[in-house]
Amino acid sequence: MTENEAIETIKACLYAEDSIPVKLNLREGIDRELVTKLFEAMEYLTDIYKNSRFVPKELAMVFIDISTPFERAYSLYSEKEQEEIFDIKEKIVELAEEIFSV
């Protein structure tokens, strides 16, 4: 995976018309394949950007207000699925913090 491929993967997983948050809010369930791709791309970029003072704006934009679409979806799912959605959101936030930390 290259840096650009990782950024494009993250954008597709979080910001596209068929992204994880959109699918959740359309009651399509958790797309585990997309979640796996997202985490792999984020972990890859963590190694590149951790402790870096510069991160591409297009990457930063994806994470603005990332919690809202996940939290909006909670009520559409069972308690067990809500917990899984919460865990996914928390891991996204945790990895984003690692990417953007200095």
mmCIF file of N, CA and C in Angstrom:
data_model
loop_
_atom_site.group_PDB
_atom_site.id
_atom_site.type_symbol
_atom_site.label_atom_id
_atom_site.label_comp_id
_atom_site.label_asym_id
_atom_site.label_seq_id
_atom_site.Cartn_x
_atom_site.Cartn_y
_atom_site.Cartn_z
ATOM 1 N N MET A 1 0.856 -1.182 0.000
ATOM 2 C CA MET A 1 0.000 0.000 0.000
ATOM 3 C C MET A 1 0.895 1.235 0.000
ATOM 4 N N THR A 2 0.489 2.223 -0.776
ATOM 5 C CA THR A 2 1.222 3.494 -0.802
ATOM 6 C C THR A 2 0.480 4.511 0.070
ATOM 7 N N GLU A 3 1.128 5.620 0.311
ATOM 8 C CA GLU A 3 0.508 6.693 1.090
ATOM 9 C C GLU A 3 -0.786 7.172 0.415
ATOM 10 N N ASN A 4 -0.730 7.408 -0.882
ATOM 11 C CA ASN A 4 -1.925 7.875 -1.604
ATOM 12 C C ASN A 4 -3.039 6.831 -1.609
ATOM 13 N N GLU A 5 -2.690 5.569 -1.748
ATOM 14 C CA GLU A 5 -3.693 4.499 -1.708
ATOM 15 C C GLU A 5 -4.371 4.455 -0.338
ATOM 16 N N ALA A 6 -3.589 4.638 0.698
ATOM 17 C CA ALA A 6 -4.150 4.628 2.054
ATOM 18 C C ALA A 6 -5.111 5.801 2.245
ATOM 19 N N ILE A 7 -4.738 6.982 1.774
ATOM 20 C CA ILE A 7 -5.613 8.151 1.891
ATOM 21 C C ILE A 7 -6.901 7.925 1.113
ATOM 22 N N GLU A 8 -6.789 7.405 -0.096
ATOM 23 C CA GLU A 8 -7.976 7.144 -0.913
ATOM 24 C C GLU A 8 -8.865 6.077 -0.277
ATOM 25 N N THR A 9 -8.271 5.083 0.338
ATOM 26 C CA THR A 9 -9.039 4.043 1.030
ATOM 27 C C THR A 9 -9.811 4.643 2.191
ATOM 28 N N ILE A 10 -9.164 5.483 2.967
ATOM 29 C CA ILE A 10 -9.823 6.118 4.107
ATOM 30 C C ILE A 10 -10.970 7.003 3.627
ATOM 31 N N LYS A 11 -10.735 7.776 2.585
ATOM 32 C CA LYS A 11 -11.801 8.626 2.040
ATOM 33 C C LYS A 11 -12.978 7.770 1.574
ATOM 34 N N ALA A 12 -12.694 6.665 0.917
ATOM 35 C CA ALA A 12 -13.767 5.785 0.440
ATOM 36 C C ALA A 12 -14.530 5.152 1.604
ATOM 37 N N CYS A 13 -13.820 4.791 2.637
ATOM 38 C CA CYS A 13 -14.453 4.112 3.782
ATOM 39 C C CYS A 13 -15.259 5.056 4.666
ATOM 40 N N LEU A 14 -14.884 6.326 4.712
ATOM 41 C CA LEU A 14 -15.535 7.249 5.647
ATOM 42 C C LEU A 14 -16.305 8.389 4.999
ATOM 43 N N TYR A 15 -16.086 8.652 3.713
ATOM 44 C CA TYR A 15 -16.603 9.887 3.144
ATOM 45 C C TYR A 15 -17.376 9.695 1.833
ATOM 46 N N ALA A 16 -17.331 8.516 1.266
ATOM 47 C CA ALA A 16 -17.971 8.265 -0.031
ATOM 48 C C ALA A 16 -19.455 7.934 0.142
ATOM 49 N N GLU A 17 -20.164 7.871 -0.973
ATOM 50 C CA GLU A 17 -21.600 7.572 -0.951
ATOM 51 C C GLU A 17 -21.902 6.182 -0.416
ATOM 52 N N ASP A 18 -20.949 5.271 -0.533
ATOM 53 C CA ASP A 18 -21.152 3.915 -0.015
ATOM 54 C C ASP A 18 -20.185 3.618 1.140
ATOM 55 N N SER A 19 -19.912 4.650 1.925
ATOM 56 C CA SER A 19 -18.982 4.544 3.052
ATOM 57 C C SER A 19 -19.617 3.829 4.240
ATOM 58 N N ILE A 20 -18.809 3.538 5.216
ATOM 59 C CA ILE A 20 -19.281 2.875 6.441
ATOM 60 C C ILE A 20 -20.391 3.681 7.115
ATOM 61 N N PRO A 21 -20.197 4.985 7.375
ATOM 62 C CA PRO A 21 -21.268 5.737 8.039
ATOM 63 C C PRO A 21 -22.572 5.786 7.224
ATOM 64 N N VAL A 22 -22.464 5.940 5.919
ATOM 65 C CA VAL A 22 -23.672 5.981 5.082
ATOM 66 C C VAL A 22 -24.403 4.653 5.154
ATOM 67 N N LYS A 23 -23.681 3.557 5.019
ATOM 68 C CA LYS A 23 -24.315 2.238 5.086
ATOM 69 C C LYS A 23 -24.983 2.015 6.439
ATOM 70 N N LEU A 24 -24.319 2.443 7.501
ATOM 71 C CA LEU A 24 -24.920 2.284 8.833
ATOM 72 C C LEU A 24 -26.228 3.061 8.938
ATOM 73 N N ASN A 25 -26.230 4.289 8.446
ATOM 74 C CA ASN A 25 -27.419 5.124 8.562
ATOM 75 C C ASN A 25 -28.526 4.740 7.583
ATOM 76 N N LEU A 26 -28.205 3.925 6.602
ATOM 77 C CA LEU A 26 -29.224 3.390 5.693
ATOM 78 C C LEU A 26 -29.694 2.003 6.139
ATOM 79 N N ARG A 27 -29.277 1.622 7.344
ATOM 80 C CA ARG A 27 -29.647 0.324 7.937
ATOM 81 C C ARG A 27 -29.126 -0.860 7.134
ATOM 82 N N GLU A 28 -27.970 -0.679 6.510
ATOM 83 C CA GLU A 28 -27.365 -1.755 5.729
ATOM 84 C C GLU A 28 -26.406 -2.599 6.562
ATOM 85 N N GLY A 29 -26.242 -2.256 7.812
ATOM 86 C CA GLY A 29 -25.389 -3.027 8.701
ATOM 87 C C GLY A 29 -23.927 -2.626 8.641
ATOM 88 N N ILE A 30 -23.128 -3.368 9.365
ATOM 89 C CA ILE A 30 -21.697 -3.109 9.467
ATOM 90 C C ILE A 30 -20.996 -3.823 8.319
ATOM 91 N N ASP A 31 -20.319 -3.072 7.488
ATOM 92 C CA ASP A 31 -19.552 -3.646 6.383
ATOM 93 C C ASP A 31 -18.163 -3.965 6.921
ATOM 94 N N ARG A 32 -18.015 -5.195 7.386
ATOM 95 C CA ARG A 32 -16.770 -5.584 8.049
ATOM 96 C C ARG A 32 -15.557 -5.533 7.117
ATOM 97 N N GLU A 33 -15.772 -5.779 5.839
ATOM 98 C CA GLU A 33 -14.678 -5.702 4.871
ATOM 99 C C GLU A 33 -14.157 -4.262 4.778
ATOM 100 N N LEU A 34 -15.075 -3.298 4.707
ATOM 101 C CA LEU A 34 -14.663 -1.891 4.673
ATOM 102 C C LEU A 34 -13.988 -1.484 5.972
ATOM 103 N N VAL A 35 -14.512 -1.955 7.091
ATOM 104 C CA VAL A 35 -13.915 -1.629 8.392
ATOM 105 C C VAL A 35 -12.473 -2.133 8.442
ATOM 106 N N THR A 36 -12.252 -3.352 7.982
ATOM 107 C CA THR A 36 -10.901 -3.916 7.965
ATOM 108 C C THR A 36 -9.978 -3.092 7.075
ATOM 109 N N LYS A 37 -10.451 -2.735 5.876
ATOM 110 C CA LYS A 37 -9.649 -1.908 4.967
ATOM 111 C C LYS A 37 -9.327 -0.557 5.595
ATOM 112 N N LEU A 38 -10.318 0.029 6.246
ATOM 113 C CA LEU A 38 -10.123 1.325 6.904
ATOM 114 C C LEU A 38 -9.041 1.233 7.961
ATOM 115 N N PHE A 39 -9.148 0.257 8.851
ATOM 116 C CA PHE A 39 -8.168 0.129 9.930
ATOM 117 C C PHE A 39 -6.764 -0.124 9.382
ATOM 118 N N GLU A 40 -6.654 -0.949 8.337
ATOM 119 C CA GLU A 40 -5.342 -1.211 7.744
ATOM 120 C C GLU A 40 -4.740 0.074 7.184
ATOM 121 N N ALA A 41 -5.544 0.852 6.469
ATOM 122 C CA ALA A 41 -5.053 2.105 5.887
ATOM 123 C C ALA A 41 -4.668 3.096 6.981
ATOM 124 N N MET A 42 -5.485 3.195 8.023
ATOM 125 C CA MET A 42 -5.177 4.124 9.109
ATOM 126 C C MET A 42 -3.908 3.706 9.840
ATOM 127 N N GLU A 43 -3.738 2.414 10.081
ATOM 128 C CA GLU A 43 -2.528 1.945 10.756
ATOM 129 C C GLU A 43 -1.292 2.206 9.894
ATOM 130 N N TYR A 44 -1.441 2.041 8.597
ATOM 131 C CA TYR A 44 -0.339 2.333 7.675
ATOM 132 C C TYR A 44 0.058 3.808 7.777
ATOM 133 N N LEU A 45 -0.928 4.693 7.751
ATOM 134 C CA LEU A 45 -0.635 6.127 7.812
ATOM 135 C C LEU A 45 -0.142 6.562 9.186
ATOM 136 N N THR A 46 -0.516 5.834 10.217
ATOM 137 C CA THR A 46 -0.005 6.142 11.551
ATOM 138 C C THR A 46 1.524 6.084 11.548
ATOM 139 N N ASP A 47 2.055 5.072 10.892
ATOM 140 C CA ASP A 47 3.513 4.939 10.828
ATOM 141 C C ASP A 47 4.151 6.089 10.060
ATOM 142 N N ILE A 48 3.447 6.611 9.067
ATOM 143 C CA ILE A 48 3.990 7.695 8.241
ATOM 144 C C ILE A 48 3.882 9.052 8.942
ATOM 145 N N TYR A 49 2.715 9.323 9.523
ATOM 146 C CA TYR A 49 2.436 10.673 10.029
ATOM 147 C C TYR A 49 2.613 10.866 11.522
ATOM 148 N N LYS A 50 2.722 9.799 12.265
ATOM 149 C CA LYS A 50 2.879 9.959 13.705
ATOM 150 C C LYS A 50 4.084 10.849 13.980
ATOM 151 N N ASN A 51 3.878 11.841 14.807
ATOM 152 C CA ASN A 51 4.909 12.813 15.162
ATOM 153 C C ASN A 51 5.306 13.748 14.021
ATOM 154 N N SER A 52 4.520 13.740 12.948
ATOM 155 C CA SER A 52 4.774 14.664 11.843
ATOM 156 C C SER A 52 3.975 15.934 12.069
ATOM 157 N N ARG A 53 4.529 17.059 11.689
ATOM 158 C CA ARG A 53 3.831 18.334 11.841
ATOM 159 C C ARG A 53 2.930 18.621 10.650
ATOM 160 N N PHE A 54 3.050 17.823 9.590
ATOM 161 C CA PHE A 54 2.283 18.064 8.370
ATOM 162 C C PHE A 54 1.518 16.813 7.954
ATOM 163 N N VAL A 55 0.216 16.963 7.778
ATOM 164 C CA VAL A 55 -0.661 15.890 7.319
ATOM 165 C C VAL A 55 -1.540 16.492 6.226
ATOM 166 N N PRO A 56 -1.770 15.780 5.135
ATOM 167 C CA PRO A 56 -2.574 16.342 4.048
ATOM 168 C C PRO A 56 -3.974 16.781 4.501
ATOM 169 N N LYS A 57 -4.396 17.938 4.002
ATOM 170 C CA LYS A 57 -5.721 18.461 4.343
ATOM 171 C C LYS A 57 -6.832 17.504 3.945
ATOM 172 N N GLU A 58 -6.685 16.842 2.788
ATOM 173 C CA GLU A 58 -7.736 15.931 2.336
ATOM 174 C C GLU A 58 -7.939 14.785 3.326
ATOM 175 N N LEU A 59 -6.904 14.409 4.032
ATOM 176 C CA LEU A 59 -7.030 13.380 5.056
ATOM 177 C C LEU A 59 -7.695 13.954 6.305
ATOM 178 N N ALA A 60 -7.278 15.130 6.693
ATOM 179 C CA ALA A 60 -7.840 15.769 7.882
ATOM 180 C C ALA A 60 -9.340 16.002 7.731
ATOM 181 N N MET A 61 -9.771 16.409 6.547
ATOM 182 C CA MET A 61 -11.190 16.705 6.310
ATOM 183 C C MET A 61 -12.096 15.513 6.597
ATOM 184 N N VAL A 62 -11.614 14.329 6.330
ATOM 185 C CA VAL A 62 -12.421 13.123 6.514
ATOM 186 C C VAL A 62 -12.791 12.914 7.979
ATOM 187 N N PHE A 63 -11.938 13.374 8.882
ATOM 188 C CA PHE A 63 -12.139 13.098 10.295
ATOM 189 C C PHE A 63 -12.893 14.193 11.051
ATOM 190 N N ILE A 64 -13.216 15.279 10.362
ATOM 191 C CA ILE A 64 -13.976 16.338 11.023
ATOM 192 C C ILE A 64 -15.377 15.824 11.325
ATOM 193 N N ASP A 65 -15.760 15.882 12.575
ATOM 194 C CA ASP A 65 -17.086 15.448 13.030
ATOM 195 C C ASP A 65 -17.389 13.992 12.670
ATOM 196 N N ILE A 66 -16.398 13.122 12.772
ATOM 197 C CA ILE A 66 -16.562 11.719 12.390
ATOM 198 C C ILE A 66 -17.505 10.965 13.334
ATOM 199 N N SER A 67 -17.630 11.405 14.564
ATOM 200 C CA SER A 67 -18.459 10.679 15.530
ATOM 201 C C SER A 67 -19.952 10.784 15.249
ATOM 202 N N THR A 68 -20.398 11.907 14.736
ATOM 203 C CA THR A 68 -21.830 12.157 14.561
ATOM 204 C C THR A 68 -22.550 11.092 13.740
ATOM 205 N N PRO A 69 -22.078 10.728 12.542
ATOM 206 C CA PRO A 69 -22.824 9.734 11.771
ATOM 207 C C PRO A 69 -22.870 8.361 12.436
ATOM 208 N N PHE A 70 -21.847 8.029 13.199
ATOM 209 C CA PHE A 70 -21.860 6.753 13.914
ATOM 210 C C PHE A 70 -22.875 6.804 15.045
ATOM 211 N N GLU A 71 -22.873 7.898 15.795
ATOM 212 C CA GLU A 71 -23.788 8.033 16.925
ATOM 213 C C GLU A 71 -25.242 8.106 16.466
ATOM 214 N N ARG A 72 -25.478 8.736 15.313
ATOM 215 C CA ARG A 72 -26.826 8.806 14.756
ATOM 216 C C ARG A 72 -27.363 7.414 14.419
ATOM 217 N N ALA A 73 -26.472 6.513 14.069
ATOM 218 C CA ALA A 73 -26.868 5.166 13.646
ATOM 219 C C ALA A 73 -27.198 4.239 14.818
ATOM 220 N N TYR A 74 -26.751 4.572 16.020
ATOM 221 C CA TYR A 74 -26.948 3.669 17.159
ATOM 222 C C TYR A 74 -28.388 3.186 17.291
ATOM 223 N N SER A 75 -29.328 4.095 17.238
ATOM 224 C CA SER A 75 -30.720 3.740 17.502
ATOM 225 C C SER A 75 -31.320 2.822 16.439
ATOM 226 N N LEU A 76 -30.627 2.623 15.348
ATOM 227 C CA LEU A 76 -31.138 1.781 14.263
ATOM 228 C C LEU A 76 -30.793 0.310 14.448
ATOM 229 N N TYR A 77 -30.015 0.020 15.487
ATOM 230 C CA TYR A 77 -29.468 -1.325 15.636
ATOM 231 C C TYR A 77 -29.723 -1.894 17.038
ATOM 232 N N SER A 78 -29.543 -3.203 17.136
ATOM 233 C CA SER A 78 -29.694 -3.884 18.421
ATOM 234 C C SER A 78 -28.591 -3.435 19.372
ATOM 235 N N GLU A 79 -28.761 -3.770 20.638
ATOM 236 C CA GLU A 79 -27.769 -3.375 21.645
ATOM 237 C C GLU A 79 -26.390 -3.941 21.317
ATOM 238 N N LYS A 80 -26.335 -5.187 20.877
ATOM 239 C CA LYS A 80 -25.062 -5.812 20.532
ATOM 240 C C LYS A 80 -24.404 -5.079 19.358
ATOM 241 N N GLU A 81 -25.186 -4.752 18.339
ATOM 242 C CA GLU A 81 -24.651 -4.032 17.186
ATOM 243 C C GLU A 81 -24.245 -2.615 17.571
ATOM 244 N N GLN A 82 -25.002 -1.990 18.477
ATOM 245 C CA GLN A 82 -24.651 -0.652 18.948
ATOM 246 C C GLN A 82 -23.269 -0.670 19.596
ATOM 247 N N GLU A 83 -23.003 -1.696 20.376
ATOM 248 C CA GLU A 83 -21.698 -1.819 21.027
ATOM 249 C C GLU A 83 -20.589 -1.971 19.994
ATOM 250 N N GLU A 84 -20.849 -2.760 18.960
ATOM 251 C CA GLU A 84 -19.847 -2.958 17.915
ATOM 252 C C GLU A 84 -19.611 -1.660 17.137
ATOM 253 N N ILE A 85 -20.681 -0.939 16.832
ATOM 254 C CA ILE A 85 -20.552 0.346 16.138
ATOM 255 C C ILE A 85 -19.767 1.326 17.007
ATOM 256 N N PHE A 86 -20.069 1.350 18.297
ATOM 257 C CA PHE A 86 -19.341 2.214 19.230
ATOM 258 C C PHE A 86 -17.856 1.856 19.233
ATOM 259 N N ASP A 87 -17.540 0.563 19.280
ATOM 260 C CA ASP A 87 -16.143 0.131 19.295
ATOM 261 C C ASP A 87 -15.417 0.530 18.007
ATOM 262 N N ILE A 88 -16.095 0.422 16.872
ATOM 263 C CA ILE A 88 -15.512 0.824 15.589
ATOM 264 C C ILE A 88 -15.213 2.322 15.610
ATOM 265 N N LYS A 89 -16.197 3.098 16.042
ATOM 266 C CA LYS A 89 -16.016 4.559 16.110
ATOM 267 C C LYS A 89 -14.855 4.917 17.037
ATOM 268 N N GLU A 90 -14.787 4.275 18.172
ATOM 269 C CA GLU A 90 -13.715 4.567 19.124
ATOM 270 C C GLU A 90 -12.340 4.219 18.557
ATOM 271 N N LYS A 91 -12.248 3.118 17.819
ATOM 272 C CA LYS A 91 -10.965 2.755 17.225
ATOM 273 C C LYS A 91 -10.585 3.755 16.135
ATOM 274 N N ILE A 92 -11.570 4.231 15.366
ATOM 275 C CA ILE A 92 -11.290 5.251 14.354
ATOM 276 C C ILE A 92 -10.729 6.500 15.026
ATOM 277 N N VAL A 93 -11.377 6.938 16.093
ATOM 278 C CA VAL A 93 -10.926 8.133 16.813
ATOM 279 C C VAL A 93 -9.527 7.917 17.380
ATOM 280 N N GLU A 94 -9.293 6.762 17.956
ATOM 281 C CA GLU A 94 -7.982 6.451 18.537
ATOM 282 C C GLU A 94 -6.888 6.476 17.472
ATOM 283 N N LEU A 95 -7.130 5.833 16.331
ATOM 284 C CA LEU A 95 -6.147 5.830 15.261
ATOM 285 C C LEU A 95 -5.949 7.230 14.677
ATOM 286 N N ALA A 96 -7.031 7.996 14.558
ATOM 287 C CA ALA A 96 -6.912 9.366 14.060
ATOM 288 C C ALA A 96 -6.042 10.197 15.004
ATOM 289 N N GLU A 97 -6.241 10.023 16.300
ATOM 290 C CA GLU A 97 -5.414 10.741 17.279
ATOM 291 C C GLU A 97 -3.944 10.382 17.105
ATOM 292 N N GLU A 98 -3.662 9.123 16.805
ATOM 293 C CA GLU A 98 -2.275 8.715 16.585
ATOM 294 C C GLU A 98 -1.714 9.348 15.315
ATOM 295 N N ILE A 99 -2.527 9.393 14.265
ATOM 296 C CA ILE A 99 -2.078 9.982 13.004
ATOM 297 C C ILE A 99 -1.782 11.471 13.189
ATOM 298 N N PHE A 100 -2.646 12.178 13.909
ATOM 299 C CA PHE A 100 -2.522 13.628 13.999
ATOM 300 C C PHE A 100 -1.734 14.119 15.210
ATOM 301 N N SER A 101 -1.230 13.215 16.034
ATOM 302 C CA SER A 101 -0.471 13.659 17.205
ATOM 303 C C SER A 101 0.934 14.090 16.798
ATOM 304 N N VAL A 102 1.475 15.003 17.588
ATOM 305 C CA VAL A 102 2.845 15.479 17.343
ATOM 306 C C VAL A 102 3.717 15.220 18.541
#
